[in-house]
Short mmCIF file of C-alpha atoms in Angstrom, two decimals:
data_model
loop_
_atom_site.label_atom_id
_atom_site.label_comp_id
_atom_site.label_asym_id
_atom_site.label_seq_id
_atom_site.Cartn_x
_atom_site.Cartn_y
_atom_site.Cartn_z
CA UNK A 140 -65.82 52.28 -11.33
CA UNK A 141 -63.13 50.02 -10.39
CA UNK A 142 -61.00 47.28 -11.49
CA UNK A 143 -61.90 43.48 -10.45
CA UNK A 144 -59.60 41.54 -12.43
CA UNK A 145 -58.54 39.10 -9.54
CA UNK A 146 -61.97 38.10 -8.83
CA UNK A 147 -63.46 38.39 -12.40
CA UNK A 148 -60.58 36.26 -13.90
CA UNK A 149 -60.95 33.71 -11.10
CA UNK A 150 -64.69 33.30 -10.97
CA UNK A 151 -64.77 33.54 -14.98
CA UNK A 152 -62.08 31.06 -15.48
CA UNK A 153 -63.50 28.53 -13.05
CA UNK A 154 -67.09 28.80 -14.45
CA UNK A 155 -65.78 28.27 -17.93
CA UNK A 156 -63.85 25.10 -16.62
CA UNK A 157 -66.55 23.55 -14.20
CA UNK A 158 -69.83 24.60 -15.43
CA UNK A 159 -69.22 24.38 -19.20
CA UNK A 160 -70.66 27.72 -19.93
CA UNK A 161 -71.67 28.53 -23.64
CA UNK A 162 -71.16 31.54 -25.63
CA UNK A 163 -67.59 33.83 -26.36
CA UNK A 164 -65.54 36.07 -24.64
CA UNK A 165 -65.22 39.63 -26.02
CA UNK A 166 -61.66 40.43 -26.94
CA UNK A 167 -60.10 43.51 -28.56
CA UNK A 168 -57.61 43.58 -31.22
CA UNK A 169 -54.18 43.24 -30.59
CA UNK A 170 -53.10 45.53 -33.72
CA UNK A 171 -52.59 48.69 -31.42
CA UNK A 172 -49.97 47.13 -28.94
CA UNK A 173 -46.93 48.79 -29.76
CA UNK A 174 -43.84 46.84 -31.09
CA UNK A 175 -41.69 48.76 -28.78
CA UNK A 176 -42.30 46.93 -25.38
CA UNK A 177 -40.40 46.26 -22.30
CA UNK A 178 -38.63 42.85 -22.11
CA UNK A 179 -40.89 40.07 -20.57
CA UNK A 180 -38.14 39.58 -17.66
CA UNK A 181 -40.64 39.70 -14.57
CA UNK A 182 -41.08 36.17 -12.90
CA UNK A 183 -44.38 37.34 -11.89
CA UNK A 184 -47.20 38.39 -14.18
CA UNK A 185 -48.96 41.95 -14.62
CA UNK A 186 -52.48 42.34 -15.48
CA UNK A 187 -53.88 45.40 -16.57
CA UNK A 188 -57.60 46.52 -15.42
CA UNK A 189 -59.37 49.32 -16.97
CA UNK A 190 -63.11 50.44 -15.87
CA UNK A 191 -64.70 51.78 -18.55
CA UNK A 192 -67.54 54.77 -17.75
CA UNK A 193 -69.07 54.49 -21.27
CA UNK A 194 -72.89 54.58 -21.56
CA UNK A 195 -73.06 52.88 -24.72
CA UNK A 196 -75.23 49.66 -24.70
CA UNK A 197 -76.48 47.90 -21.47
CA UNK A 198 -74.67 50.79 -19.53
CA UNK A 199 -76.95 53.37 -20.52
CA UNK A 200 -78.80 54.59 -17.36
CA UNK A 201 -76.19 53.25 -14.92
CA UNK A 202 -74.26 56.49 -14.89
CA UNK A 203 -70.93 57.70 -16.38
CA UNK A 204 -69.78 60.07 -18.85
CA UNK A 205 -71.52 61.94 -21.37
CA UNK A 206 -72.03 60.55 -24.81
CA UNK A 207 -70.78 56.99 -26.08
CA UNK A 208 -67.30 57.43 -26.01
CA UNK A 209 -65.36 55.05 -23.95
CA UNK A 210 -63.35 56.58 -21.18
CA UNK A 211 -61.36 55.04 -18.67
CA UNK A 212 -62.76 55.92 -14.89
CA UNK A 213 -60.33 54.13 -13.09
CA UNK A 214 -57.51 51.58 -13.75
CA UNK A 215 -54.53 49.55 -12.05
CA UNK A 216 -51.91 47.32 -12.64
CA UNK A 217 -51.87 43.71 -10.97
CA UNK A 218 -49.19 41.98 -10.30
CA UNK A 219 -49.41 38.49 -9.27
CA UNK A 220 -45.88 36.96 -7.89
CA UNK A 221 -44.46 33.93 -9.31
CA UNK A 222 -45.22 31.92 -5.84
CA UNK A 223 -48.74 32.67 -6.92
CA UNK A 224 -49.75 33.65 -3.30
CA UNK A 225 -49.10 37.25 -3.29
CA UNK A 226 -50.68 40.00 -5.61
CA UNK A 227 -50.26 43.81 -5.47
CA UNK A 228 -52.63 46.26 -7.42
CA UNK A 229 -51.37 49.56 -7.98
CA UNK A 230 -53.94 52.39 -8.75
CA UNK A 231 -53.02 54.94 -11.58
CA UNK A 232 -55.02 57.89 -10.93
CA UNK A 233 -57.19 59.00 -13.96
CA UNK A 234 -56.01 62.70 -13.76
CA UNK A 235 -51.92 61.50 -13.51
CA UNK A 236 -50.13 63.35 -16.17
CA UNK A 237 -48.16 60.70 -18.09
CA UNK A 238 -46.69 60.80 -21.59
CA UNK A 239 -49.27 58.75 -24.01
CA UNK A 240 -46.98 56.88 -26.87
CA UNK A 241 -47.94 56.45 -30.59
CA UNK A 242 -51.49 54.64 -30.65
CA UNK A 243 -53.49 53.09 -33.23
CA UNK A 244 -56.75 54.58 -34.17
CA UNK A 245 -59.62 52.53 -35.76
CA UNK A 246 -59.29 53.86 -39.27
CA UNK A 247 -55.57 51.98 -39.02
CA UNK A 248 -53.44 55.29 -38.54
CA UNK A 249 -51.34 55.98 -35.66
CA UNK A 250 -51.51 59.20 -33.26
CA UNK A 251 -48.23 61.29 -32.71
CA UNK A 252 -47.17 60.71 -28.80
CA UNK A 253 -48.45 63.18 -26.33
CA UNK A 254 -46.37 64.38 -23.57
CA UNK A 255 -47.95 65.64 -20.03
CA UNK A 256 -51.56 64.84 -20.63
CA UNK A 257 -54.30 63.33 -18.54
CA UNK A 258 -53.45 59.21 -18.18
CA UNK A 259 -57.24 58.31 -18.82
CA UNK A 260 -57.05 59.93 -22.05
CA UNK A 261 -55.34 57.23 -23.57
CA UNK A 262 -58.30 54.98 -23.39
CA UNK A 263 -60.25 57.59 -25.38
CA UNK A 264 -58.18 57.74 -28.41
CA UNK A 265 -59.95 57.19 -31.42
CA UNK A 266 -63.27 58.16 -29.61
CA UNK A 267 -65.23 54.79 -29.92
CA UNK A 268 -67.87 53.30 -27.49
CA UNK A 269 -65.49 50.36 -26.61
CA UNK A 270 -62.58 52.78 -25.95
CA UNK A 271 -58.92 51.94 -26.88
CA UNK A 272 -57.34 49.65 -24.14
CA UNK A 273 -54.36 48.92 -26.35
CA UNK A 274 -53.55 52.28 -26.18
CA UNK A 275 -54.01 52.36 -22.33
CA UNK A 276 -51.58 49.33 -22.21
CA UNK A 277 -49.02 50.91 -24.03
CA UNK A 278 -49.32 54.09 -21.75
CA UNK A 279 -48.70 51.79 -18.81
CA UNK A 280 -45.90 49.94 -20.75
CA UNK A 281 -44.20 53.05 -21.47
CA UNK A 282 -44.81 54.48 -17.64
CA UNK A 283 -43.76 51.68 -16.05
CA UNK A 284 -41.12 49.83 -17.84
CA UNK A 285 -42.93 46.60 -17.11
CA UNK A 286 -44.45 44.36 -19.57
CA UNK A 287 -48.21 43.76 -19.30
CA UNK A 288 -49.19 40.40 -19.92
CA UNK A 289 -52.99 40.62 -20.07
CA UNK A 290 -55.44 43.55 -20.23
CA UNK A 291 -58.89 43.52 -18.91
CA UNK A 292 -61.77 46.07 -19.50
CA UNK A 293 -64.44 45.80 -17.21
CA UNK A 294 -67.66 48.01 -17.68
CA UNK A 295 -70.68 49.55 -15.58
CA UNK A 296 -73.46 47.04 -16.56
CA UNK A 297 -71.07 44.01 -15.70
CA UNK A 298 -69.92 45.40 -12.22
CA UNK A 299 -73.46 45.99 -11.49
CA UNK A 300 -74.52 42.38 -12.57
CA UNK A 301 -71.44 40.73 -10.53
CA UNK A 302 -72.23 42.65 -7.31
CA UNK A 303 -76.16 41.81 -7.66
CA UNK A 304 -74.95 38.07 -8.29
CA UNK A 305 -72.82 37.70 -5.08
CA UNK A 306 -75.49 39.11 -2.93
CA UNK A 307 -74.36 42.32 -1.81
CA UNK A 308 -71.00 43.50 -0.70
CA UNK A 309 -70.25 45.09 2.78
CA UNK A 310 -69.36 48.43 3.08
CA UNK A 311 -68.73 51.52 5.71
CA UNK A 312 -69.43 55.23 5.13
CA UNK A 313 -68.27 58.04 7.54
CA UNK A 314 -71.49 60.03 7.30
CA UNK A 315 -74.66 60.13 5.61
CA UNK A 316 -74.68 60.79 1.52
CA UNK A 317 -77.46 62.76 0.11
CA UNK A 318 -78.80 63.00 -3.53
CA UNK A 319 -76.53 66.29 -4.22
CA UNK A 320 -73.39 64.15 -3.28
CA UNK A 321 -74.07 62.13 -6.25
CA UNK A 322 -75.25 64.98 -8.54
CA UNK A 323 -73.33 68.02 -7.38
CA UNK A 324 -75.49 69.83 -10.01
CA UNK A 325 -78.69 69.60 -7.72
CA UNK A 326 -79.69 72.90 -6.20
CA UNK A 327 -80.87 71.15 -2.95
CA UNK A 328 -79.56 68.33 -0.90
CA UNK A 329 -82.13 65.93 -1.43
CA UNK A 330 -83.11 62.62 0.10
CA UNK A 331 -80.43 60.32 1.70
CA UNK A 332 -79.11 57.69 -0.27
CA UNK A 333 -76.95 55.87 1.95
CA UNK A 334 -76.79 55.98 5.69
CA UNK A 335 -73.54 56.38 8.18
CA UNK A 336 -72.16 53.15 9.15
CA UNK A 337 -71.95 49.52 7.78
CA UNK A 338 -74.35 48.31 5.09
CA UNK A 339 -74.56 46.02 2.14
CA UNK A 340 -74.86 47.37 -1.36
CA UNK A 341 -75.53 45.61 -4.97
CA UNK A 342 -76.20 46.63 -8.44
CA UNK A 343 -76.85 50.18 -8.84
CA UNK A 344 -76.31 50.91 -5.38
CA UNK A 345 -72.91 49.23 -5.40
CA UNK A 346 -71.95 51.14 -8.57
CA UNK A 347 -73.13 54.68 -6.95
CA UNK A 348 -71.36 53.72 -3.59
CA UNK A 349 -68.13 53.39 -5.83
CA UNK A 350 -68.42 56.49 -7.52
CA UNK A 351 -69.36 58.82 -4.92
CA UNK A 352 -66.81 61.72 -4.92
CA UNK A 353 -68.50 64.69 -3.34
CA UNK A 354 -69.64 64.95 0.12
CA UNK A 355 -67.27 62.67 1.62
CA UNK A 356 -63.66 64.06 2.95
CA UNK A 357 -62.45 66.70 0.68
CA UNK A 358 -64.04 65.51 -2.48
CA UNK A 359 -61.02 64.42 -4.41
CA UNK A 360 -60.41 61.48 -6.49
CA UNK A 361 -57.55 60.02 -4.30
CA UNK A 362 -60.15 59.47 -1.78
CA UNK A 363 -62.55 57.79 -4.04
CA UNK A 364 -59.70 55.36 -5.03
CA UNK A 365 -58.89 54.33 -1.53
CA UNK A 366 -62.74 53.60 -1.17
CA UNK A 367 -62.86 51.55 -4.53
CA UNK A 368 -59.68 49.48 -3.27
CA UNK A 369 -61.59 48.84 -0.31
CA UNK A 370 -64.76 47.80 -1.83
CA UNK A 371 -62.39 45.35 -4.18
CA UNK A 372 -61.30 43.69 -1.06
CA UNK A 373 -64.59 43.33 0.29
CA UNK A 374 -65.98 41.98 -2.92
CA UNK A 375 -63.29 39.38 -3.22
CA UNK A 376 -63.67 38.23 0.58
CA UNK A 377 -67.42 37.88 0.19
CA UNK A 378 -66.88 35.61 -2.77
CA UNK A 379 -64.41 33.20 -1.24
CA UNK A 380 -66.36 33.10 2.12
CA UNK A 381 -69.05 31.46 -0.35
CA UNK A 382 -66.78 28.80 -1.83
CA UNK A 383 -65.88 28.24 -5.21
CA UNK A 384 -68.70 25.58 -5.80
CA UNK A 385 -70.85 25.00 -9.08
CA UNK A 386 -73.77 26.31 -6.96
CA UNK A 387 -72.31 29.61 -6.27
CA UNK A 388 -70.06 29.64 -9.26
CA UNK A 389 -72.89 29.67 -12.01
CA UNK A 390 -74.53 33.07 -11.33
CA UNK A 391 -71.27 34.81 -10.43
CA UNK A 392 -69.62 33.34 -13.69
CA UNK A 393 -71.95 34.09 -15.99
CA UNK A 394 -71.70 37.91 -14.41
CA UNK A 395 -68.03 37.99 -14.84
CA UNK A 396 -67.70 36.61 -18.34
CA UNK A 397 -70.37 39.51 -19.43
CA UNK A 398 -68.80 41.98 -17.21
CA UNK A 399 -65.30 42.09 -19.21
CA UNK A 400 -63.21 42.54 -22.82
CA UNK A 401 -60.10 40.74 -22.57
CA UNK A 402 -56.71 40.91 -24.98
CA UNK A 403 -56.43 37.79 -27.37
CA UNK A 404 -54.31 36.16 -24.76
CA UNK A 405 -57.21 35.68 -22.57
CA UNK A 406 -60.11 35.15 -25.44
CA UNK A 407 -60.92 31.32 -24.74
CA UNK A 408 -62.23 29.04 -22.28
CA UNK A 409 -58.80 27.36 -22.20
CA UNK A 410 -56.49 30.40 -21.77
CA UNK A 411 -58.99 32.28 -19.35
CA UNK A 412 -58.91 28.98 -17.21
CA UNK A 413 -55.33 28.27 -17.15
CA UNK A 414 -54.76 31.77 -15.90
CA UNK A 415 -57.38 31.77 -13.41
CA UNK A 416 -56.51 28.45 -11.79
CA UNK A 417 -52.81 30.06 -11.60
CA UNK A 418 -54.28 32.79 -9.31
CA UNK A 419 -56.58 30.57 -7.02
CA UNK A 420 -54.22 30.31 -4.12
CA UNK A 421 -53.63 33.91 -3.83
CA UNK A 422 -54.05 34.81 -0.34
CA UNK A 423 -56.52 37.65 0.81
CA UNK A 424 -53.96 38.95 3.38
CA UNK A 425 -51.07 38.83 0.65
CA UNK A 426 -53.19 40.87 -1.79
CA UNK A 427 -52.42 44.36 -1.43
CA UNK A 428 -54.04 47.79 -2.85
CA UNK A 429 -51.77 50.90 -3.08
CA UNK A 430 -51.73 54.01 -5.16
CA UNK A 431 -48.74 54.96 -7.30
CA UNK A 432 -46.80 57.67 -5.50
CA UNK A 433 -48.17 60.84 -6.58
CA UNK A 434 -48.58 64.49 -5.85
CA UNK A 435 -50.85 67.36 -6.96
CA UNK A 436 -49.68 69.60 -10.01
CA UNK A 437 -52.34 72.30 -9.91
CA UNK A 438 -55.74 70.59 -10.53
CA UNK A 439 -54.04 67.31 -11.67
CA UNK A 440 -51.87 64.62 -10.55
CA UNK A 441 -48.25 64.34 -10.77
CA UNK A 442 -46.43 60.74 -10.43
CA UNK A 443 -43.54 61.34 -7.94
CA UNK A 444 -41.01 59.58 -10.47
CA UNK A 445 -38.29 58.51 -8.08
CA UNK A 446 -40.73 56.74 -5.51
CA UNK A 447 -42.55 55.31 -8.46
CA UNK A 448 -39.41 54.12 -10.38
CA UNK A 449 -38.36 52.20 -7.12
CA UNK A 450 -41.79 50.61 -6.84
CA UNK A 451 -41.83 49.45 -10.51
CA UNK A 452 -38.34 48.16 -10.13
CA UNK A 453 -39.48 45.82 -6.89
CA UNK A 454 -42.07 44.52 -8.93
CA UNK A 455 -39.92 43.85 -11.79
CA UNK A 456 -38.01 41.62 -9.56
CA UNK A 457 -40.73 40.00 -8.24
CA UNK A 458 -40.24 41.31 -4.65
CA UNK A 459 -43.21 42.34 -2.50
CA UNK A 460 -43.45 46.11 -1.37
CA UNK A 461 -41.89 45.55 2.05
CA UNK A 462 -38.84 44.61 0.24
CA UNK A 463 -39.16 40.99 0.77
CA UNK A 464 -39.00 38.07 -1.65
CA UNK A 465 -41.92 36.41 -2.46
CA UNK A 466 -41.80 32.89 -0.96
CA UNK A 467 -38.13 32.71 -2.52
CA UNK A 468 -39.28 32.89 -5.91
CA UNK A 469 -38.13 35.82 -7.02
CA UNK A 470 -34.53 36.72 -8.64
CA UNK A 471 -33.18 38.22 -5.59
CA UNK A 472 -32.34 41.88 -7.23
CA UNK A 473 -32.66 44.91 -5.17
CA UNK A 474 -34.36 47.84 -6.57
CA UNK A 475 -31.83 50.68 -6.88
CA UNK A 476 -32.88 53.68 -4.45
CA UNK A 477 -33.82 56.92 -6.44
CA UNK A 478 -32.34 60.24 -5.24
CA UNK A 479 -35.72 61.34 -3.69
CA UNK A 480 -35.69 58.28 -1.53
CA UNK A 481 -32.32 59.13 0.32
CA UNK A 482 -32.83 61.35 3.42
CA UNK A 483 -30.55 62.43 6.12
CA UNK A 484 -33.04 63.08 8.77
CA UNK A 485 -36.46 61.42 7.39
CA UNK A 486 -39.49 62.54 9.13
CA UNK A 487 -41.39 59.85 11.03
CA UNK A 488 -44.57 60.16 12.33
CA UNK A 489 -44.85 56.67 13.82
CA UNK A 490 -47.68 56.91 16.56
CA UNK A 491 -48.94 60.39 15.81
CA UNK A 492 -52.55 60.73 14.97
CA UNK A 493 -53.62 63.82 12.92
CA UNK A 494 -56.76 65.26 11.63
CA UNK A 495 -56.21 67.12 8.15
CA UNK A 496 -58.49 70.15 7.13
CA UNK A 497 -58.53 72.07 3.91
CA UNK A 498 -58.24 75.74 4.75
CA UNK A 499 -58.33 76.90 0.92
CA UNK A 500 -60.90 76.44 -2.11
CA UNK A 501 -58.24 74.26 -4.00
CA UNK A 502 -59.88 70.77 -4.06
CA UNK A 503 -58.07 67.73 -2.87
CA UNK A 504 -55.53 69.79 -0.80
CA UNK A 505 -56.41 67.98 2.32
CA UNK A 506 -55.95 64.40 0.74
CA UNK A 507 -52.54 65.83 -0.71
CA UNK A 508 -51.44 66.64 2.81
CA UNK A 509 -53.00 63.43 4.02
CA UNK A 510 -51.01 61.53 1.62
CA UNK A 511 -47.86 63.37 2.36
CA UNK A 512 -48.55 62.38 6.33
CA UNK A 513 -49.06 58.66 5.52
CA UNK A 514 -45.73 58.38 3.53
CA UNK A 515 -44.17 59.37 6.71
CA UNK A 516 -45.81 56.73 9.04
CA UNK A 517 -48.51 59.39 10.46
CA UNK A 518 -51.98 57.84 10.83
CA UNK A 519 -54.93 60.29 9.13
CA UNK A 520 -57.65 59.99 11.22
CA UNK A 521 -59.59 61.90 8.75
CA UNK A 522 -59.86 64.85 6.11
CA UNK A 523 -62.60 67.34 5.54
CA UNK A 524 -62.97 71.02 4.88
CA UNK A 525 -62.09 73.50 7.45
CA UNK A 526 -64.53 76.38 8.70
CA UNK A 527 -62.76 79.08 6.70
CA UNK A 528 -61.58 78.82 3.23
CA UNK A 529 -59.29 81.87 3.65
CA UNK A 530 -56.02 80.28 5.42
CA UNK A 531 -53.19 81.79 3.94
CA UNK A 532 -50.56 79.89 5.88
CA UNK A 533 -50.83 76.24 7.23
CA UNK A 534 -51.21 75.83 10.93
CA UNK A 535 -50.30 72.87 12.97
CA UNK A 536 -52.70 73.10 15.98
CA UNK A 537 -52.03 70.65 19.15
CA UNK A 538 -53.60 70.04 22.75
CA UNK A 539 -51.92 70.09 26.09
CA UNK A 540 -48.39 68.05 25.82
CA UNK A 541 -48.58 67.82 22.18
CA UNK A 542 -45.81 70.09 21.12
CA UNK A 543 -43.15 67.66 20.11
CA UNK A 544 -45.39 65.70 17.84
CA UNK A 545 -46.97 68.94 16.52
CA UNK A 546 -43.20 70.21 15.73
CA UNK A 547 -42.54 66.89 14.09
CA UNK A 548 -45.59 67.48 12.16
CA UNK A 549 -44.91 70.58 11.07
CA UNK A 550 -41.67 69.68 9.69
CA UNK A 551 -43.67 68.39 6.46
CA UNK A 552 -45.04 71.57 5.70
CA UNK A 553 -42.51 74.51 5.34
CA UNK A 554 -43.24 77.49 7.38
CA UNK A 555 -46.12 76.06 9.10
CA UNK A 556 -47.25 77.81 12.34
CA UNK A 557 -47.69 75.86 15.43
CA UNK A 558 -50.37 76.72 17.80
CA UNK A 559 -51.81 75.35 21.06
CA UNK A 560 -55.60 74.83 21.94
CA UNK A 561 -57.37 73.14 24.62
CA UNK A 562 -58.68 70.32 22.31
CA UNK A 563 -56.65 67.09 22.28
CA UNK A 564 -54.76 65.76 19.31
CA UNK A 565 -53.41 67.31 16.52
CA UNK A 566 -55.10 69.15 13.69
CA UNK A 567 -53.56 70.28 10.23
CA UNK A 568 -55.37 73.02 8.48
CA UNK A 569 -53.38 73.44 5.15
CA UNK A 570 -53.31 77.05 3.77
CA UNK A 571 -52.74 78.52 0.42
CA UNK A 572 -48.79 78.41 1.14
CA UNK A 573 -49.06 74.58 1.18
CA UNK A 574 -51.26 74.80 -2.12
CA UNK A 575 -48.41 77.22 -3.82
CA UNK A 576 -45.62 75.49 -2.74
CA UNK A 577 -46.12 71.72 -1.67
CA UNK A 578 -43.29 70.35 0.41
CA UNK A 579 -42.24 67.21 -1.20
CA UNK A 580 -40.49 65.73 2.02
CA UNK A 581 -38.77 62.42 0.84
CA UNK A 582 -40.21 59.41 2.67
CA UNK A 583 -37.26 56.93 4.20
CA UNK A 584 -36.33 54.06 2.07
CA UNK A 585 -36.46 50.48 2.97
CA UNK A 586 -33.12 48.56 2.70
CA UNK A 587 -34.39 47.60 -1.06
CA UNK A 588 -34.76 51.32 -2.10
CA UNK A 589 -38.62 51.06 -1.87
CA UNK A 590 -39.88 54.40 0.19
CA UNK A 591 -41.38 52.71 3.40
CA UNK A 592 -44.69 54.96 2.67
CA UNK A 593 -45.66 52.96 -0.12
CA UNK A 594 -45.89 49.87 2.17
CA UNK A 595 -47.49 51.62 5.08
CA UNK A 596 -50.26 52.65 2.79
CA UNK A 597 -51.06 49.26 1.45
CA UNK A 598 -54.61 47.91 2.19
CA UNK A 599 -55.18 44.15 2.48
CA UNK A 600 -58.00 42.61 0.70
CA UNK A 601 -59.35 41.24 4.17
CA UNK A 602 -59.01 44.25 6.03
CA UNK A 603 -62.31 45.26 7.74
CA UNK A 604 -64.07 47.79 5.55
CA UNK A 605 -65.21 49.66 8.77
CA UNK A 606 -61.58 49.85 10.08
CA UNK A 607 -60.45 53.28 8.66
CA UNK A 608 -62.85 55.49 7.42
CA UNK A 609 -60.51 58.31 6.36
CA UNK A 610 -60.29 57.27 2.98
CA UNK A 611 -63.92 58.61 2.43
#
C-alpha cells in the first residue's frame, strides 16, 4: 500500500469545490495528538501519509494483514515547500527501529513510551480496525523534529478504486511474476500474473503490483518502497495528463474522498479545498521521492541518524534536498552537518555501474549494499541472489580494464577481495562479513550539510517507470 496524499488531496479537494459532492469526510480524533510537539517554524507544510493494510470493511478480500487490526503497511512524510511549486516525500520503512512516545488508547489511557521498536507498531496501538493515526503522527514528530500539519490515512479499498477511476497506471517489471511471488506459502510457482516489461494496472492488479515483495531483486521491503514511489509518480502523471476538469474529476473525486481518513484540520469541504488548491501548482519534475537514510540492523532497519538529522533540518529550513532555497521562499538557514557526513576522502562512484548479488541467506543484504553504493554515486544496474549463498567474504569482480573502478568499489566493503574475470562490468557479491559488519562509509556532504547521496537517490514524479528497473 502506498501514500497518495498529493494526488488524493488535490483531486478530492477539487472535487468538493467544483463538483459539489455530497457526504462527509472521515476524520480521526485529535485527542491522541501529543501536547509535546515541535514548534511550527517551517515555512512549508508537512503531511504525514499512512497506508493501512487492515482487512476490515471494504478491504476484506483485497489482501493485507490477518485479522481486522489496522496496521500501517507504509508511510511517508510529504513536505510541500512554501513556494507551492516543490515537494518531497520521505518514505519511512515500516521495519524501522524508532522510539514511540506515549500514545492514547481508545479507552482514554496513555501508553508508556517504547524504545527501539518497529515503526509500524505505532499505528497498531489500541488494536482497532481503523488504527491509531495520532500515535503514528506523534512518532514521526518525535523522530523528525518537524511539526506535522496534516495526517491522511489511505486504505486498500480506496487505493484500488482510485487506480480504477483513473483508467489504470503505467508500470514496468524487470521479470515475470508468478502466483508464488505474491504468496510465498504456495508449494508451486503457479500461473504467471504479471509479464516482464511495461503494462497498465488498476484495481486489484494495481494493489498486487505495489505489494509484490518476493520474486523481484532480493525480496526486501526497501525495494518495494522504491517501486511504490515510482508508482505514485506514474499515477500523479496519469491524472494530470487527463486534465483536472469536471468530466475527469467526478469519478476520481468520489474515489479519493472514499479512500481516506484525515485529521480534523482537513475534515470539511472548505478546508480540504483550501489545502488542495495550495498544492495545485506543484510541478511533477519538482516532486521528489526518497527514503530516509537507513541501514540494516539484523532483520530490521536502523535510521542513520546523522544523515537523517541533516535531512530533517533541511526540510525545516524549507530548502530542497540538493541544498537550494525553494524559489527564494525559504528562511535561508543552512542545515548543520552531522559528524557522519564529514569525510576527508569520500568514495565517489560517479560513472561506475555495478550489479549487486546476495551471496548469503540474509534477506535484503543486496538491497543494503545497493543503497550504500547509490549513496556514493554508483549506478546500481540491478540486485539479485547469487548462485551460491555460502559466500564468507565479499568479492568485487571486474572485467578487463576495470581494476581501478573495482578497487574504488571495494573501498565501501572493508576487507573485500578484488578479482578479475573475462566478463565485462563490475559485480559485487556480498558475503557474510558484510552481513556481520556493514561498513557505513559516509556520503560526501553538500555545502549545506545534506549528504550528496540523499539527493542522488531522489526520484522525480515525472520519471519514466521503465527508466530504472533496479528498484525491483
